[in-house]
Tab-separated table of C-alpha atoms in Angstrom:
chain	number	residue	atom	x	y	z
A	1050	UNK	CA	-88.043	-125.484	59.334
A	1051	UNK	CA	-90.078	-126.318	56.259
A	1052	UNK	CA	-93.104	-124.799	57.957
A	1053	UNK	CA	-91.270	-121.531	58.537
A	1054	UNK	CA	-90.021	-121.482	54.975
A	1055	UNK	CA	-93.523	-122.030	53.642
A	1056	UNK	CA	-94.910	-119.177	55.706
A	1057	UNK	CA	-92.223	-116.875	54.355
A	1058	UNK	CA	-92.979	-118.013	50.811
A	1059	UNK	CA	-96.679	-117.375	51.268
A	1060	UNK	CA	-95.961	-113.899	52.576
A	1061	UNK	CA	-93.767	-113.326	49.525
A	1062	UNK	CA	-96.626	-114.372	47.255
A	1063	UNK	CA	-98.890	-111.840	48.917
A	1064	UNK	CA	-96.249	-109.145	48.716
A	1065	UNK	CA	-95.473	-109.798	45.086
A	1066	UNK	CA	-99.119	-109.539	44.094
A	1067	UNK	CA	-99.572	-106.426	46.204
A	1068	UNK	CA	-96.598	-104.849	44.493
A	1069	UNK	CA	-97.574	-106.088	41.067
A	1070	UNK	CA	-94.278	-107.792	40.346
A	1071	UNK	CA	-94.364	-110.834	38.084
A	1072	UNK	CA	-92.572	-113.940	39.286
A	1073	UNK	CA	-92.421	-115.790	35.995
A	1074	UNK	CA	-88.815	-114.774	35.420
A	1075	UNK	CA	-87.487	-116.437	38.556
A	1076	UNK	CA	-84.502	-118.551	37.522
A	1077	UNK	CA	-85.092	-122.270	37.652
A	1078	UNK	CA	-82.776	-123.205	40.452
A	1079	UNK	CA	-83.705	-120.436	42.874
A	1080	UNK	CA	-86.541	-120.832	45.315
A	1081	UNK	CA	-89.764	-120.433	43.393
A	1082	UNK	CA	-92.756	-118.589	44.748
A	1083	UNK	CA	-95.715	-120.983	44.774
A	1084	UNK	CA	-98.199	-120.194	41.995
A	1085	UNK	CA	-101.529	-118.873	43.240
A	1086	UNK	CA	-104.982	-119.613	41.873
A	1087	UNK	CA	-105.786	-115.891	41.943
A	1088	UNK	CA	-102.928	-115.043	39.543
A	1089	UNK	CA	-103.218	-111.476	40.840
A	1090	UNK	CA	-106.968	-111.011	40.228
A	1091	UNK	CA	-107.681	-110.841	43.960
A	1092	UNK	CA	-105.534	-112.786	46.389
A	1093	UNK	CA	-108.151	-112.515	49.110
A	1094	UNK	CA	-110.844	-114.138	46.990
A	1095	UNK	CA	-111.521	-117.843	46.836
A	1096	UNK	CA	-110.956	-119.061	43.276
A	1097	UNK	CA	-112.124	-122.255	41.648
A	1098	UNK	CA	-109.321	-124.157	39.928
A	1099	UNK	CA	-111.188	-125.596	36.953
A	1100	UNK	CA	-114.432	-125.010	35.076
A	1101	UNK	CA	-115.785	-128.319	36.367
A	1102	UNK	CA	-115.075	-127.263	39.942
A	1103	UNK	CA	-116.615	-123.820	39.336
A	1104	UNK	CA	-119.815	-125.320	37.918
A	1105	UNK	CA	-120.050	-127.627	40.900
A	1106	UNK	CA	-119.754	-124.729	43.351
A	1107	UNK	CA	-122.144	-122.582	41.334
A	1108	UNK	CA	-124.822	-125.261	41.434
A	1109	UNK	CA	-124.330	-126.219	45.038
A	1110	UNK	CA	-124.139	-122.642	46.396
A	1111	UNK	CA	-126.723	-121.296	43.928
A	1112	UNK	CA	-124.396	-118.448	42.997
A	1113	UNK	CA	-123.636	-117.221	39.485
A	1114	UNK	CA	-120.197	-118.013	38.112
A	1115	UNK	CA	-117.896	-115.362	36.677
A	1116	UNK	CA	-115.213	-116.692	34.320
A	1117	UNK	CA	-112.281	-114.444	33.433
A	1118	UNK	CA	-110.156	-115.453	30.442
A	1119	UNK	CA	-106.787	-113.745	30.346
A	1120	UNK	CA	-103.109	-114.180	29.492
A	1121	UNK	CA	-100.193	-113.382	31.756
A	1122	UNK	CA	-98.230	-111.573	29.061
A	1123	UNK	CA	-101.127	-109.650	27.472
A	1124	UNK	CA	-101.020	-105.944	28.383
A	1125	UNK	CA	-104.813	-105.590	28.092
A	1126	UNK	CA	-105.275	-108.492	30.496
A	1127	UNK	CA	-102.734	-107.012	32.882
A	1128	UNK	CA	-104.429	-103.603	32.854
A	1129	UNK	CA	-107.860	-105.134	33.454
A	1130	UNK	CA	-106.457	-107.325	36.215
A	1131	UNK	CA	-105.041	-104.313	38.015
A	1132	UNK	CA	-108.352	-102.417	37.819
A	1133	UNK	CA	-110.283	-105.529	38.891
A	1134	UNK	CA	-108.001	-106.329	41.818
A	1135	UNK	CA	-108.018	-102.739	43.074
A	1136	UNK	CA	-111.791	-102.241	42.861
A	1137	UNK	CA	-112.983	-102.932	46.388
A	1138	UNK	CA	-116.687	-102.965	45.504
A	1139	UNK	CA	-116.164	-105.530	42.776
A	1140	UNK	CA	-113.834	-107.607	44.952
A	1141	UNK	CA	-116.363	-107.692	47.784
A	1142	UNK	CA	-119.292	-108.514	45.512
A	1143	UNK	CA	-117.263	-111.231	43.771
A	1144	UNK	CA	-116.271	-112.646	47.143
A	1145	UNK	CA	-119.743	-112.681	48.616
A	1146	UNK	CA	-122.068	-113.429	45.738
A	1147	UNK	CA	-120.130	-115.187	42.978
A	1148	UNK	CA	-118.172	-118.291	42.238
A	1149	UNK	CA	-115.069	-117.061	40.436
A	1150	UNK	CA	-112.623	-118.636	38.041
A	1151	UNK	CA	-109.752	-117.161	36.058
A	1152	UNK	CA	-108.289	-119.172	33.203
A	1153	UNK	CA	-105.277	-118.711	30.950
A	1154	UNK	CA	-106.285	-121.690	28.811
A	1155	UNK	CA	-109.577	-122.191	27.001
A	1156	UNK	CA	-111.969	-124.924	28.083
A	1157	UNK	CA	-113.540	-127.403	25.685
A	1158	UNK	CA	-116.955	-125.750	26.244
A	1159	UNK	CA	-117.728	-123.659	23.167
A	1160	UNK	CA	-120.495	-121.822	25.028
A	1161	UNK	CA	-117.757	-119.915	26.829
A	1162	UNK	CA	-116.581	-118.344	23.567
A	1163	UNK	CA	-119.809	-117.089	21.913
A	1164	UNK	CA	-117.897	-114.646	19.705
A	1165	UNK	CA	-114.415	-116.115	19.752
A	1166	UNK	CA	-111.496	-116.953	22.028
A	1167	UNK	CA	-109.922	-113.598	22.830
A	1168	UNK	CA	-108.532	-112.150	26.044
A	1169	UNK	CA	-109.404	-110.515	28.267
A	1170	UNK	CA	-113.046	-111.531	28.312
A	1171	UNK	CA	-115.520	-112.144	31.104
A	1172	UNK	CA	-118.520	-114.451	30.948
A	1173	UNK	CA	-121.243	-115.123	33.467
A	1174	UNK	CA	-122.824	-118.534	33.962
A	1175	UNK	CA	-126.049	-119.198	35.853
A	1176	UNK	CA	-126.234	-121.895	38.542
A	1177	UNK	CA	-128.453	-123.697	36.036
A	1178	UNK	CA	-125.229	-123.931	33.954
A	1179	UNK	CA	-126.548	-121.551	31.308
A	1180	UNK	CA	-123.907	-119.214	29.896
A	1181	UNK	CA	-125.299	-115.674	30.092
A	1182	UNK	CA	-124.325	-114.591	26.575
A	1183	UNK	CA	-126.711	-111.635	27.000
A	1184	UNK	CA	-124.467	-109.943	29.579
A	1185	UNK	CA	-121.980	-108.050	27.447
A	1186	UNK	CA	-119.473	-105.215	27.630
A	1187	UNK	CA	-119.413	-102.122	25.460
A	1188	UNK	CA	-117.502	-103.377	22.408
A	1189	UNK	CA	-119.584	-104.680	19.524
A	1190	UNK	CA	-116.683	-106.556	17.927
A	1191	UNK	CA	-115.691	-108.253	21.187
A	1192	UNK	CA	-118.844	-108.552	23.229
A	1193	UNK	CA	-117.266	-109.885	26.418
A	1194	UNK	CA	-114.180	-107.689	26.539
A	1195	UNK	CA	-113.698	-105.092	29.262
A	1196	UNK	CA	-111.123	-102.369	29.728
A	1197	UNK	CA	-109.943	-100.809	32.993
A	1198	UNK	CA	-112.328	-97.868	32.367
A	1199	UNK	CA	-115.287	-100.299	32.275
A	1200	UNK	CA	-115.338	-101.230	35.949
A	1201	UNK	CA	-118.741	-99.537	36.493
A	1202	UNK	CA	-120.212	-101.483	33.592
A	1203	UNK	CA	-118.687	-104.682	34.905
A	1204	UNK	CA	-120.164	-103.993	38.334
A	1205	UNK	CA	-123.586	-103.363	36.839
A	1206	UNK	CA	-123.260	-106.574	34.798
A	1207	UNK	CA	-122.431	-108.472	37.983
A	1208	UNK	CA	-125.545	-107.017	39.576
A	1209	UNK	CA	-127.521	-108.015	36.481
A	1210	UNK	CA	-126.273	-111.578	36.790
A	1211	UNK	CA	-127.474	-111.563	40.395
A	1212	UNK	CA	-130.847	-109.963	39.650
A	1213	UNK	CA	-131.573	-112.372	36.838
A	1214	UNK	CA	-130.806	-115.218	39.130
A	1215	UNK	CA	-133.165	-113.910	41.828
A	1216	UNK	CA	-135.960	-113.208	39.328
A	1217	UNK	CA	-135.697	-116.548	37.602
A	1218	UNK	CA	-135.356	-118.868	40.527
B	712	UNK	CA	-123.125	-118.313	56.079
B	713	UNK	CA	-121.932	-120.369	53.124
B	714	UNK	CA	-119.210	-117.847	52.540
B	715	UNK	CA	-118.086	-118.202	56.130
B	716	UNK	CA	-118.012	-121.907	55.708
B	717	UNK	CA	-115.954	-121.591	52.549
B	718	UNK	CA	-113.510	-119.211	54.223
B	719	UNK	CA	-113.062	-121.616	57.063
B	720	UNK	CA	-112.585	-124.435	54.581
B	721	UNK	CA	-109.982	-122.464	52.672
B	722	UNK	CA	-108.105	-121.617	55.825
B	723	UNK	CA	-108.305	-125.240	56.855
B	724	UNK	CA	-107.006	-126.373	53.498
B	725	UNK	CA	-104.130	-123.922	53.551
B	726	UNK	CA	-103.230	-124.467	57.167
B	727	UNK	CA	-103.466	-128.190	56.866
B	728	UNK	CA	-101.061	-128.189	53.952
B	729	UNK	CA	-98.673	-125.806	55.708
B	730	UNK	CA	-98.739	-127.357	59.127
B	731	UNK	CA	-100.206	-130.743	58.461
B	732	UNK	CA	-103.026	-130.206	60.964
B	733	UNK	CA	-106.364	-128.483	60.698
B	734	UNK	CA	-107.346	-125.464	62.781
B	735	UNK	CA	-111.032	-124.619	62.924
B	736	UNK	CA	-110.637	-121.633	65.211
B	737	UNK	CA	-109.255	-119.153	62.642
B	738	UNK	CA	-111.642	-116.179	62.458
B	739	UNK	CA	-113.428	-115.524	59.195
B	740	UNK	CA	-112.375	-111.953	58.515
B	741	UNK	CA	-108.634	-112.372	58.866
B	742	UNK	CA	-106.310	-112.164	55.877
B	743	UNK	CA	-106.630	-115.281	53.834
B	744	UNK	CA	-103.540	-117.092	52.635
B	745	UNK	CA	-103.676	-117.193	48.826
B	746	UNK	CA	-104.536	-120.645	47.490
B	747	UNK	CA	-101.676	-122.348	45.689
B	748	UNK	CA	-101.817	-124.538	42.610
B	749	UNK	CA	-99.546	-127.055	44.318
B	750	UNK	CA	-102.030	-127.640	47.180
B	751	UNK	CA	-99.107	-129.054	49.117
B	752	UNK	CA	-97.925	-131.615	46.539
B	753	UNK	CA	-94.686	-129.704	45.923
B	754	UNK	CA	-94.630	-125.923	46.257
B	755	UNK	CA	-91.414	-125.708	44.270
B	756	UNK	CA	-92.867	-127.458	41.253
B	757	UNK	CA	-94.663	-125.713	38.403
B	758	UNK	CA	-98.235	-126.987	38.233
B	759	UNK	CA	-100.702	-126.762	35.388
B	760	UNK	CA	-104.059	-125.333	36.447
B	761	UNK	CA	-106.399	-127.321	34.213
B	762	UNK	CA	-106.326	-130.507	32.150
B	763	UNK	CA	-106.534	-128.448	28.964
B	764	UNK	CA	-103.485	-126.446	30.031
B	765	UNK	CA	-101.616	-129.598	31.038
B	766	UNK	CA	-102.288	-131.263	27.664
B	767	UNK	CA	-101.091	-128.152	25.894
B	768	UNK	CA	-97.811	-128.129	27.840
B	769	UNK	CA	-97.369	-131.869	27.431
B	770	UNK	CA	-97.663	-131.586	23.664
B	771	UNK	CA	-95.572	-128.487	23.298
B	772	UNK	CA	-92.773	-129.592	25.664
B	773	UNK	CA	-92.985	-133.241	24.576
B	774	UNK	CA	-93.108	-134.335	28.213
B	775	UNK	CA	-95.465	-136.901	29.719
B	776	UNK	CA	-98.225	-135.574	31.945
B	777	UNK	CA	-98.821	-136.855	35.462
B	778	UNK	CA	-102.325	-136.221	36.811
B	779	UNK	CA	-102.946	-136.608	40.537
B	780	UNK	CA	-106.558	-136.844	41.683
B	781	UNK	CA	-107.014	-136.190	45.382
B	782	UNK	CA	-109.265	-134.641	48.004
B	783	UNK	CA	-108.190	-132.215	50.697
B	784	UNK	CA	-110.098	-133.985	53.466
B	785	UNK	CA	-109.215	-137.554	52.470
B	786	UNK	CA	-106.644	-139.080	54.835
B	787	UNK	CA	-105.268	-141.384	52.136
B	788	UNK	CA	-104.744	-138.387	49.844
B	789	UNK	CA	-103.084	-136.457	52.652
B	790	UNK	CA	-100.728	-139.310	53.457
B	791	UNK	CA	-99.772	-139.782	49.812
B	792	UNK	CA	-99.283	-136.024	49.394
B	793	UNK	CA	-96.894	-135.916	52.323
B	794	UNK	CA	-94.832	-138.809	50.955
B	795	UNK	CA	-94.874	-137.306	47.450
B	796	UNK	CA	-93.879	-133.815	48.581
B	797	UNK	CA	-91.067	-135.126	50.775
B	798	UNK	CA	-89.562	-137.468	48.171
B	799	UNK	CA	-86.734	-135.444	46.643
B	800	UNK	CA	-86.052	-137.851	43.794
B	801	UNK	CA	-89.695	-137.834	42.706
B	802	UNK	CA	-89.964	-134.061	43.119
B	803	UNK	CA	-86.880	-133.490	40.969
B	804	UNK	CA	-87.952	-135.940	38.286
B	805	UNK	CA	-91.463	-134.451	38.215
B	806	UNK	CA	-89.972	-130.975	37.949
B	807	UNK	CA	-87.545	-131.769	35.190
B	808	UNK	CA	-89.272	-134.361	33.030
B	809	UNK	CA	-93.032	-134.102	33.554
B	810	UNK	CA	-95.943	-131.779	33.153
B	811	UNK	CA	-97.850	-132.067	36.424
B	812	UNK	CA	-101.421	-131.413	37.437
B	813	UNK	CA	-103.268	-132.059	40.683
B	814	UNK	CA	-107.058	-131.982	40.682
B	815	UNK	CA	-109.685	-132.140	43.400
B	816	UNK	CA	-112.496	-132.282	40.832
B	817	UNK	CA	-112.917	-134.797	38.063
B	818	UNK	CA	-112.596	-133.735	34.440
B	819	UNK	CA	-115.130	-134.618	31.757
B	820	UNK	CA	-112.569	-136.948	30.121
B	821	UNK	CA	-113.572	-140.509	30.985
B	822	UNK	CA	-110.145	-141.795	29.899
B	823	UNK	CA	-108.802	-140.374	33.141
B	824	UNK	CA	-110.941	-142.774	35.177
B	825	UNK	CA	-110.369	-146.172	33.529
B	826	UNK	CA	-111.517	-148.044	36.647
B	827	UNK	CA	-113.557	-145.394	38.438
B	828	UNK	CA	-113.319	-141.985	40.062
B	829	UNK	CA	-111.569	-142.623	43.347
B	830	UNK	CA	-108.853	-140.741	45.202
B	831	UNK	CA	-105.966	-140.712	45.466
B	832	UNK	CA	-105.107	-141.946	41.993
B	833	UNK	CA	-102.336	-141.064	39.565
B	834	UNK	CA	-102.530	-141.346	35.798
B	835	UNK	CA	-99.916	-140.742	33.158
B	836	UNK	CA	-100.703	-139.233	29.766
B	837	UNK	CA	-98.381	-139.277	26.764
B	838	UNK	CA	-97.622	-136.102	24.813
B	839	UNK	CA	-99.672	-137.772	22.066
B	840	UNK	CA	-102.603	-137.329	24.498
B	841	UNK	CA	-102.912	-141.068	25.084
B	842	UNK	CA	-103.791	-141.979	28.671
B	843	UNK	CA	-101.273	-144.615	29.812
B	844	UNK	CA	-103.812	-146.970	31.390
B	845	UNK	CA	-101.071	-149.628	31.379
B	846	UNK	CA	-99.038	-147.850	34.062
B	847	UNK	CA	-100.622	-149.044	37.281
B	848	UNK	CA	-99.955	-149.299	41.006
B	849	UNK	CA	-100.036	-152.464	43.102
B	850	UNK	CA	-103.753	-152.709	43.918
B	851	UNK	CA	-105.871	-154.834	41.593
B	852	UNK	CA	-109.161	-153.290	42.740
B	853	UNK	CA	-107.901	-149.714	42.305
B	854	UNK	CA	-105.301	-149.831	39.591
B	855	UNK	CA	-104.128	-146.230	39.838
B	856	UNK	CA	-104.069	-145.858	43.613
B	857	UNK	CA	-100.799	-145.409	45.485
B	858	UNK	CA	-99.987	-145.406	49.179
B	859	UNK	CA	-97.100	-143.668	50.934
B	860	UNK	CA	-95.180	-146.970	50.966
B	861	UNK	CA	-95.407	-147.112	47.148
B	862	UNK	CA	-93.017	-144.271	46.350
B	863	UNK	CA	-90.478	-146.619	44.762
B	864	UNK	CA	-93.155	-148.076	42.516
B	865	UNK	CA	-94.362	-144.598	41.631
B	866	UNK	CA	-90.817	-143.583	40.750
B	867	UNK	CA	-90.364	-146.634	38.565
B	868	UNK	CA	-93.719	-145.882	36.889
B	869	UNK	CA	-92.558	-142.353	36.207
B	870	UNK	CA	-89.411	-143.761	34.641
B	871	UNK	CA	-91.570	-146.145	32.618
B	872	UNK	CA	-93.653	-143.237	31.322
B	873	UNK	CA	-90.413	-141.552	30.240
B	874	UNK	CA	-88.888	-144.662	28.676
B	875	UNK	CA	-92.003	-145.473	26.721
B	876	UNK	CA	-92.016	-141.975	25.380
B	877	UNK	CA	-88.404	-142.193	24.252
B	878	UNK	CA	-88.897	-145.611	22.643
B	879	UNK	CA	-92.062	-144.686	20.796
B	880	UNK	CA	-91.176	-141.260	19.446
C-alpha cells in the first residue's frame, strides 16, 4: 500500500518537473510531493546534497564539480534552469563527467562567491578542491552569471574545466 | 564505469527506500527515479537540504533543528529510518514543530559530533544555533545514537528540545 503510494508520488515528481509546474504551493494537509535533489535542474542526473558531499565525490572520482546557486522564486534562475534542463548535450556531459550540486543557500566557503552572492551563478571546482574562478560567463559585473542564451558558453566552460583537469593532472 | 556504479548505487538507494530491499539487477540506462531529500525518513515532511539552510530556517521560524546523520548502506541507520518514518506521532511533531535535516556526509561543524562521527546519530540545535549536546539517547558510549526501540525516548527528547526553547526564550 505504502509502496504503491510512493511509486505514484515519485511518478508525480517526474511529471511535475517535466511539465515545469512548481509544487511549493501545495496546501499543508494535502499529500506533498517529495522534494527532489535536482530541484528541476535535471531529474535524471545524480546530484550531491551538500558541498561537503560534492567535494568528497569530486576528489574520489577525480571529476570537476559544478556548483549552481539559484533561488526557486527568481525568474532568472528559473529561466536558466529550464535552458539547462532541456539542453541534452549539457545534461549528458554533466552526468558523465561532472559532480553536480545545486544550492538555494550559500555555503560558508567564501571561495564560492569570488564576486558576491548572487543568483543564478555557476562555479567550477577542481578535484584538488580549487575553485576555478578563471572560468567565467560573459557579464563583467557578475562574472559567474549565465542566461538561457549562454548555453554554448556554459558548455565550452564545462569543456574547459575538463581540459584543465586533464592537462594539470 | 564509475558512472555505472553510481547509477546502480542510486537505483539501489531509491529502491531500497521504496521497497526496503536492494535490487542490483536494474539496468544502467533505464529512467532513474529522482533522488529525494527525505531519503526515506519521511517523504511527507519538508527537509532542509544543507546545514546552512537548516540553520537559516531554524532561526527564522524559531523552531529547533533536528539533524539526523545516517548512511544508506548501514543496517542500523536503515532500521532507525524505518521506525522513524513509520512513527506517526514523531512524523507529525517533526513536521509541525521542527526544522529537519538528514545528512549522509558530515558537516565541517565539529559541534555536531560532540562524541564522534558515527551513524545513526541525532542532534538537536536551538534556534540560537546552540547544539543541544545535553539531549542524549540511552547509550553511554554513543550519546546521540538511537535504535528502533528508542522511539519513545526520541519523542521525549523532541519534546525536551521544544520545552527548553519555550522556557529559555
